[in-house]
mmCIF file of C-alpha atoms in Angstrom:
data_model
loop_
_atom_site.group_PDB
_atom_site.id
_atom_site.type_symbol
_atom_site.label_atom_id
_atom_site.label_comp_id
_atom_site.label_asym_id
_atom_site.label_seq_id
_atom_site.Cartn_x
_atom_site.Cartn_y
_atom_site.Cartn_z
ATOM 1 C CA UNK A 1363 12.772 -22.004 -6.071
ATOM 2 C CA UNK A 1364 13.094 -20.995 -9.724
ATOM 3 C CA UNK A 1365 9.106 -21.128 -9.889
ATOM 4 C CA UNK A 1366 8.738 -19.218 -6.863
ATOM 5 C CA UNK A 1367 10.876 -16.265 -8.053
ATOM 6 C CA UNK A 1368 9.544 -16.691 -11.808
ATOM 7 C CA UNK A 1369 5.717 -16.407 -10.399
ATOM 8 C CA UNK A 1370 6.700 -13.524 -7.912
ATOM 9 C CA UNK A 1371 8.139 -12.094 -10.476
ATOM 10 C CA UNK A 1372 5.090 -12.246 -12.492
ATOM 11 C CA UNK A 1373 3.080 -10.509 -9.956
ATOM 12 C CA UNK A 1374 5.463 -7.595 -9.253
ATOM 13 C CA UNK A 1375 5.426 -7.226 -13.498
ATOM 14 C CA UNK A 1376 1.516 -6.804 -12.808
ATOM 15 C CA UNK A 1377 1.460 -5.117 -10.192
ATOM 16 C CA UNK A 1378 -0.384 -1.423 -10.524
ATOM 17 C CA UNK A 1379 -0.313 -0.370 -7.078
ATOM 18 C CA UNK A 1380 0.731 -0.315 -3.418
ATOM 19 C CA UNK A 1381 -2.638 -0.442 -0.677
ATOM 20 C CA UNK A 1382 -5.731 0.134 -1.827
ATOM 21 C CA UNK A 1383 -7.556 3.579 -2.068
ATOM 22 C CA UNK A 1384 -10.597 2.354 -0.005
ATOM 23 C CA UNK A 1385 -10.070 1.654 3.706
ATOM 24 C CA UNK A 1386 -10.001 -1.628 5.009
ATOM 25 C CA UNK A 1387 -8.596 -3.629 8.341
ATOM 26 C CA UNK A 1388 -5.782 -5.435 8.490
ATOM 27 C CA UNK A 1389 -2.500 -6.309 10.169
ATOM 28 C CA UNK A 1390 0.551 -8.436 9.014
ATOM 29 C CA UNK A 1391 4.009 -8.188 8.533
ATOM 30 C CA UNK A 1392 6.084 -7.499 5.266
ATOM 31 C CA UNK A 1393 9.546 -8.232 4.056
ATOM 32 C CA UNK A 1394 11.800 -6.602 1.430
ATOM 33 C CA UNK A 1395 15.227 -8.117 0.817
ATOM 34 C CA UNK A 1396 17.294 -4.797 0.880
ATOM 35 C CA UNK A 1397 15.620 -3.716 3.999
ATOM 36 C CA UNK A 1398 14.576 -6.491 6.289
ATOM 37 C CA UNK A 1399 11.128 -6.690 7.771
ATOM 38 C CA UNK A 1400 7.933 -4.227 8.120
ATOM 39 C CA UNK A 1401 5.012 -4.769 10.752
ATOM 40 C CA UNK A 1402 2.061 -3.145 8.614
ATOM 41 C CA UNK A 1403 -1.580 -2.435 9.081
ATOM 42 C CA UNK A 1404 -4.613 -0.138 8.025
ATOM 43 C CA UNK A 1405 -7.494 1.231 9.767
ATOM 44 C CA UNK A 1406 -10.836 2.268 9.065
ATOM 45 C CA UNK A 1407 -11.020 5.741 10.604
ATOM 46 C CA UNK A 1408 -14.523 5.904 12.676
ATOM 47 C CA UNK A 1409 -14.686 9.721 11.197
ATOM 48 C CA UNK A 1410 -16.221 10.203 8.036
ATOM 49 C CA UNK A 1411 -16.346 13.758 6.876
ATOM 50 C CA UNK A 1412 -19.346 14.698 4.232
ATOM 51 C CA UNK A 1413 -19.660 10.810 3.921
ATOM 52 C CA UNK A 1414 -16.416 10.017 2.582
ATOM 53 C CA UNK A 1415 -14.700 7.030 3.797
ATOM 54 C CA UNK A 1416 -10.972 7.878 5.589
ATOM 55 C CA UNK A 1417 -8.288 5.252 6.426
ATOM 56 C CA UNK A 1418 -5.060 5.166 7.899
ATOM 57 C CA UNK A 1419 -2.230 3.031 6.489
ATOM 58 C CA UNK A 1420 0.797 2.337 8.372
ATOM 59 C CA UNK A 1421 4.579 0.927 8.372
ATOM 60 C CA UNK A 1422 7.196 0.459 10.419
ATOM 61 C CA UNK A 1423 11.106 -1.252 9.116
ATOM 62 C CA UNK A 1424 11.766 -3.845 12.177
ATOM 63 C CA UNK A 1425 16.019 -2.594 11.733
ATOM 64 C CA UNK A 1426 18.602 -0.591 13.450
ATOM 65 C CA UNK A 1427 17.844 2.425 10.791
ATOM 66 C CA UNK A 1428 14.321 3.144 12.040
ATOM 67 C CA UNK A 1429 12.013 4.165 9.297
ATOM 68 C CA UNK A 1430 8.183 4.786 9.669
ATOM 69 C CA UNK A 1431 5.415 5.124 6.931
ATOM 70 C CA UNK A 1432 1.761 6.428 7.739
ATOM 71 C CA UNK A 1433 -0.582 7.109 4.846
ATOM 72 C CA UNK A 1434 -3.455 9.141 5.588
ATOM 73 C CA UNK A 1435 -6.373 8.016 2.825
ATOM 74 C CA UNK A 1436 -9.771 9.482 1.883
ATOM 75 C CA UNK A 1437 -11.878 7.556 -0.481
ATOM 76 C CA UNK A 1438 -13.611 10.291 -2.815
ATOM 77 C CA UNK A 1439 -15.141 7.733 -5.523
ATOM 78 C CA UNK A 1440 -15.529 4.353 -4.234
ATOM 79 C CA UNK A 1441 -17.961 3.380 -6.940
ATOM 80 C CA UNK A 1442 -16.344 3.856 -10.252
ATOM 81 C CA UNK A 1443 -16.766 0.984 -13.328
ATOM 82 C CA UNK A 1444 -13.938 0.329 -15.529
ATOM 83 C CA UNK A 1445 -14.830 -2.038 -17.862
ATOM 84 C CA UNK A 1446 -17.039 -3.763 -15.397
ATOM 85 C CA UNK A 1447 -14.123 -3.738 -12.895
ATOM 86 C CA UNK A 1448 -14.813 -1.446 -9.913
ATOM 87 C CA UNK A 1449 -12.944 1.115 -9.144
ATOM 88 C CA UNK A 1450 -11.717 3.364 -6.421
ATOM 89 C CA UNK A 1451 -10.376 6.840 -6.296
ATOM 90 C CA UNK A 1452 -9.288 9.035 -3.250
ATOM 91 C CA UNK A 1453 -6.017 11.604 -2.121
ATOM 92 C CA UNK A 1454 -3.919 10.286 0.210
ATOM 93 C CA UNK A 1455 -1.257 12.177 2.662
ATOM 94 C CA UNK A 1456 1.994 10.529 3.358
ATOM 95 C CA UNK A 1457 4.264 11.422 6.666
ATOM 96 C CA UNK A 1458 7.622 9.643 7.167
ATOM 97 C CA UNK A 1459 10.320 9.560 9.521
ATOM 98 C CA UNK A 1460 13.114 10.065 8.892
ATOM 99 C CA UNK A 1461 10.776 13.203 8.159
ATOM 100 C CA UNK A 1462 9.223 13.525 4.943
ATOM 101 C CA UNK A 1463 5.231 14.590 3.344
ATOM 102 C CA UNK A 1464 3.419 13.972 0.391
ATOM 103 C CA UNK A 1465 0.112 14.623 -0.758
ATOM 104 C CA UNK A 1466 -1.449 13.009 -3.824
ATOM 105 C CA UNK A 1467 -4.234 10.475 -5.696
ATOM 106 C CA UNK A 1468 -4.441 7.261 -5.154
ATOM 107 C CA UNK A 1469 -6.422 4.834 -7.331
ATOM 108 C CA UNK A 1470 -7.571 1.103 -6.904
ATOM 109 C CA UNK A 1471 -9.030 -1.401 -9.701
ATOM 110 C CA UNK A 1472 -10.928 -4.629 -7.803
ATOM 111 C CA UNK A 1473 -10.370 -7.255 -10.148
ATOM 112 C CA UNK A 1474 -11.715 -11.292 -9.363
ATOM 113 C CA UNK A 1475 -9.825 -12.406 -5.402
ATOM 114 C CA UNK A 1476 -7.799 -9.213 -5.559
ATOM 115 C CA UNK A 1477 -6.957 -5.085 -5.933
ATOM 116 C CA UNK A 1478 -4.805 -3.523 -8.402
ATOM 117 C CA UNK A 1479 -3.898 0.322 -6.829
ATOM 118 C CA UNK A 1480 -1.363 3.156 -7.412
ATOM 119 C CA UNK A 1481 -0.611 6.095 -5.404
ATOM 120 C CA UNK A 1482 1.927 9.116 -6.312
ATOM 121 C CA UNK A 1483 2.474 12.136 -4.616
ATOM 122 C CA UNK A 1484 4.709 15.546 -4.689
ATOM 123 C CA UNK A 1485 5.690 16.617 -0.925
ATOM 124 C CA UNK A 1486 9.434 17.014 0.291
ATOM 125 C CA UNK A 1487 12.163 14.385 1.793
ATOM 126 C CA UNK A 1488 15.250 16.314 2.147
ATOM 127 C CA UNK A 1489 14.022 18.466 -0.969
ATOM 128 C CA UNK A 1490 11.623 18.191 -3.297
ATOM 129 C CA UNK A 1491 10.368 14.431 -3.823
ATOM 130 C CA UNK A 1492 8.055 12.261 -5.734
ATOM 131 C CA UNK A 1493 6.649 9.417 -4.190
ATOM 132 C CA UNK A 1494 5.116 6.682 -5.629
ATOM 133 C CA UNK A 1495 3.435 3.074 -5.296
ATOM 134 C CA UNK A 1496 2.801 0.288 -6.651
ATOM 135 C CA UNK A 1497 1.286 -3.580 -6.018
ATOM 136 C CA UNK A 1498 -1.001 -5.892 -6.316
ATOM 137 C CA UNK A 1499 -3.154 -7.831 -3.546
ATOM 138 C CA UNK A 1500 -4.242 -11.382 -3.352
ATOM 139 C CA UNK A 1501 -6.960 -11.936 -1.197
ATOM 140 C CA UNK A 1502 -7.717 -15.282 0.342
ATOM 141 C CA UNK A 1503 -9.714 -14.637 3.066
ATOM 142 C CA UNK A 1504 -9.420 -14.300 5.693
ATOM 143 C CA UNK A 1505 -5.636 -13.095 4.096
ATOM 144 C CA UNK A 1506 -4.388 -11.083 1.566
ATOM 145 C CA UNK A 1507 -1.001 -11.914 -0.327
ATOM 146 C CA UNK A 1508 0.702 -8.675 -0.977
ATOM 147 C CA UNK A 1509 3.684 -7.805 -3.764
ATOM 148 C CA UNK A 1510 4.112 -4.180 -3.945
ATOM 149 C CA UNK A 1511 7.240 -1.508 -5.206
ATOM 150 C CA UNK A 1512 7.875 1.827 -4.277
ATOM 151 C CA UNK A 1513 9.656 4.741 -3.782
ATOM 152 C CA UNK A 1514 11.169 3.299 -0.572
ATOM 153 C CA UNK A 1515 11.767 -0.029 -1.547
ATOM 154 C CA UNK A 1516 12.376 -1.947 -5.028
ATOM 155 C CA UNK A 1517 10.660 -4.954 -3.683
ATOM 156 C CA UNK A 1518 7.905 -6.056 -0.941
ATOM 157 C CA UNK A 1519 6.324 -9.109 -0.348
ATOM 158 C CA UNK A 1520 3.858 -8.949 2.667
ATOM 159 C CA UNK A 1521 0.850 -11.492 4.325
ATOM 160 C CA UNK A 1522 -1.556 -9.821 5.934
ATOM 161 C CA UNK A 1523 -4.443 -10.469 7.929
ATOM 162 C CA UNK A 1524 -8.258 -9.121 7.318
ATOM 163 C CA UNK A 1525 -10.306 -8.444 9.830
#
Protein backbone atom coordinates (compact mmCIF):
# COMPACT_ATOMS: atom_id res chain seq x y z
CA UNK A 1 0.00 0.00 0.00
CA UNK A 2 2.90 2.25 0.99
CA UNK A 3 4.27 1.76 -2.73
CA UNK A 4 1.05 2.44 -4.20
CA UNK A 5 0.59 5.83 -2.47
CA UNK A 6 4.51 6.61 -2.75
CA UNK A 7 4.28 5.96 -6.78
CA UNK A 8 0.86 7.88 -7.02
CA UNK A 9 2.31 10.26 -5.33
CA UNK A 10 5.09 10.50 -7.70
CA UNK A 11 2.85 11.01 -10.57
CA UNK A 12 0.62 13.73 -9.07
CA UNK A 13 4.36 15.56 -8.15
CA UNK A 14 4.76 15.29 -12.11
CA UNK A 15 1.89 15.94 -13.14
CA UNK A 16 1.60 19.29 -15.55
CA UNK A 17 -1.86 19.07 -16.53
CA UNK A 18 -5.50 17.95 -16.43
CA UNK A 19 -6.94 16.51 -20.27
CA UNK A 20 -5.17 17.11 -23.04
CA UNK A 21 -5.47 20.21 -25.41
CA UNK A 22 -6.06 18.02 -28.55
CA UNK A 23 -9.36 16.12 -28.80
CA UNK A 24 -9.55 12.62 -28.39
CA UNK A 25 -12.37 9.74 -27.46
CA UNK A 26 -12.78 8.31 -24.46
CA UNK A 27 -15.00 7.26 -21.58
CA UNK A 28 -14.20 6.02 -17.97
CA UNK A 29 -14.86 6.79 -14.63
CA UNK A 30 -12.73 8.80 -12.00
CA UNK A 31 -12.43 8.92 -8.28
CA UNK A 32 -11.22 11.60 -5.83
CA UNK A 33 -11.22 10.77 -2.13
CA UNK A 34 -12.90 14.06 -0.85
CA UNK A 35 -15.56 13.79 -3.41
CA UNK A 36 -16.47 10.29 -4.39
CA UNK A 37 -16.74 9.22 -7.98
CA UNK A 38 -16.86 11.04 -11.60
CA UNK A 39 -18.22 9.30 -14.90
CA UNK A 40 -15.91 11.24 -17.51
CA UNK A 41 -15.47 11.35 -21.22
CA UNK A 42 -14.33 13.53 -24.31
CA UNK A 43 -15.47 13.88 -27.74
CA UNK A 44 -14.17 14.73 -30.95
CA UNK A 45 -16.57 17.40 -32.19
CA UNK A 46 -17.46 16.45 -36.05
CA UNK A 47 -17.25 20.50 -36.62
CA UNK A 48 -14.08 21.89 -37.41
CA UNK A 49 -14.09 25.60 -37.96
CA UNK A 50 -11.10 27.07 -40.36
CA UNK A 51 -9.53 23.53 -39.80
CA UNK A 52 -9.03 23.61 -36.24
CA UNK A 53 -9.72 20.59 -34.30
CA UNK A 54 -12.70 21.15 -31.36
CA UNK A 55 -13.45 18.71 -28.49
CA UNK A 56 -15.71 18.46 -25.77
CA UNK A 57 -14.61 17.27 -22.31
CA UNK A 58 -17.00 16.29 -19.75
CA UNK A 59 -17.68 15.39 -15.88
CA UNK A 60 -20.16 14.52 -13.79
CA UNK A 61 -19.61 13.80 -9.42
CA UNK A 62 -21.78 10.39 -9.01
CA UNK A 63 -23.02 12.17 -5.12
CA UNK A 64 -25.95 13.71 -3.49
CA UNK A 65 -24.25 17.36 -4.17
CA UNK A 66 -24.56 17.21 -7.96
CA UNK A 67 -21.71 18.88 -9.69
CA UNK A 68 -21.10 18.91 -13.55
CA UNK A 69 -17.91 19.89 -15.58
CA UNK A 70 -17.97 20.42 -19.51
CA UNK A 71 -14.87 21.82 -21.17
CA UNK A 72 -15.31 23.14 -24.48
CA UNK A 73 -11.60 22.75 -26.36
CA UNK A 74 -10.20 24.08 -29.65
CA UNK A 75 -6.85 22.89 -30.69
CA UNK A 76 -5.06 26.06 -32.32
CA UNK A 77 -1.38 24.47 -32.61
CA UNK A 78 -1.39 20.83 -32.61
CA UNK A 79 2.07 20.61 -34.07
CA UNK A 80 4.45 22.39 -31.83
CA UNK A 81 8.24 20.75 -30.91
CA UNK A 82 9.59 21.21 -27.56
CA UNK A 83 12.69 19.73 -27.37
CA UNK A 84 11.65 17.03 -29.71
CA UNK A 85 8.51 16.49 -27.55
CA UNK A 86 5.32 17.50 -29.39
CA UNK A 87 3.28 19.81 -28.32
CA UNK A 88 -0.23 21.08 -28.26
CA UNK A 89 -1.81 24.42 -27.72
CA UNK A 90 -5.56 25.51 -27.86
CA UNK A 91 -8.33 27.86 -25.55
CA UNK A 92 -10.66 26.04 -23.85
CA UNK A 93 -14.24 27.23 -22.30
CA UNK A 94 -15.33 25.80 -19.05
CA UNK A 95 -19.27 25.72 -17.87
CA UNK A 96 -20.16 24.25 -14.45
CA UNK A 97 -23.07 23.64 -12.44
CA UNK A 98 -23.48 24.63 -9.74
CA UNK A 99 -23.09 27.55 -12.41
CA UNK A 100 -19.82 28.81 -13.17
CA UNK A 101 -17.52 29.93 -16.79
CA UNK A 102 -14.12 30.20 -17.67
CA UNK A 103 -12.30 30.85 -20.66
CA UNK A 104 -8.57 30.25 -21.08
CA UNK A 105 -5.28 28.25 -22.76
CA UNK A 106 -4.72 25.05 -22.44
CA UNK A 107 -1.42 23.34 -23.31
CA UNK A 108 -0.33 19.60 -23.76
CA UNK A 109 3.40 18.09 -23.96
CA UNK A 110 3.24 14.22 -25.57
CA UNK A 111 6.00 12.66 -23.95
CA UNK A 112 6.92 8.48 -24.60
CA UNK A 113 3.12 6.26 -23.54
CA UNK A 114 1.69 9.50 -22.22
CA UNK A 115 0.51 13.57 -22.16
CA UNK A 116 1.63 16.12 -19.84
CA UNK A 117 -1.24 19.24 -20.13
CA UNK A 118 -2.33 22.35 -18.15
CA UNK A 119 -5.27 24.47 -18.51
CA UNK A 120 -6.12 27.87 -16.49
CA UNK A 121 -8.75 30.14 -16.99
CA UNK A 122 -10.39 33.58 -15.54
CA UNK A 123 -14.41 33.36 -15.73
CA UNK A 124 -16.74 33.71 -12.55
CA UNK A 125 -18.10 31.03 -9.79
CA UNK A 126 -19.92 33.03 -7.34
CA UNK A 127 -17.40 36.00 -8.18
CA UNK A 128 -14.50 36.30 -9.84
CA UNK A 129 -12.50 32.85 -10.15
CA UNK A 130 -9.42 31.25 -11.45
CA UNK A 131 -9.53 27.91 -12.58
CA UNK A 132 -6.94 25.71 -13.14
CA UNK A 133 -5.64 22.05 -14.09
CA UNK A 134 -3.37 19.87 -13.81
CA UNK A 135 -2.31 15.88 -14.62
CA UNK A 136 -0.65 13.59 -16.25
CA UNK A 137 -1.93 10.58 -18.58
CA UNK A 138 -0.69 7.10 -18.94
CA UNK A 139 -1.67 5.53 -21.93
CA UNK A 140 -1.81 1.80 -22.35
CA UNK A 141 -3.89 1.23 -25.04
CA UNK A 142 -6.45 0.65 -25.46
CA UNK A 143 -6.50 2.74 -21.72
CA UNK A 144 -5.19 5.64 -20.33
CA UNK A 145 -4.23 5.89 -16.49
CA UNK A 146 -5.13 9.31 -15.37
CA UNK A 147 -3.76 11.42 -12.04
CA UNK A 148 -4.83 14.90 -12.32
CA UNK A 149 -5.44 18.17 -9.58
CA UNK A 150 -7.49 21.01 -9.87
CA UNK A 151 -9.35 23.74 -8.89
CA UNK A 152 -12.26 21.44 -7.94
CA UNK A 153 -10.54 18.75 -6.46
CA UNK A 154 -6.98 18.25 -4.66
CA UNK A 155 -6.77 14.80 -6.01
CA UNK A 156 -8.10 12.51 -9.07
CA UNK A 157 -7.23 9.30 -10.10
CA UNK A 158 -9.28 8.12 -13.20
CA UNK A 159 -9.11 4.85 -15.94
CA UNK A 160 -10.37 5.58 -18.95
CA UNK A 161 -11.12 3.97 -22.04
CA UNK A 162 -9.86 5.03 -25.79
CA UNK A 163 -11.73 4.55 -28.48
Amino acid sequence: MKRLLATLGLLLGLALAQAPAYPENTAGFGYAPDKGFYLQGSLVLPFSPLGIDTGLDAQVLLSQNPEVYALLKANLFPGLVIADLYASLGLGLDLRYPFGVHLGPLASVELPGGALSLGLGLGYQGGFHLAWGAGLRLYLEPLALEVSTSDRYPFLLALLYLF
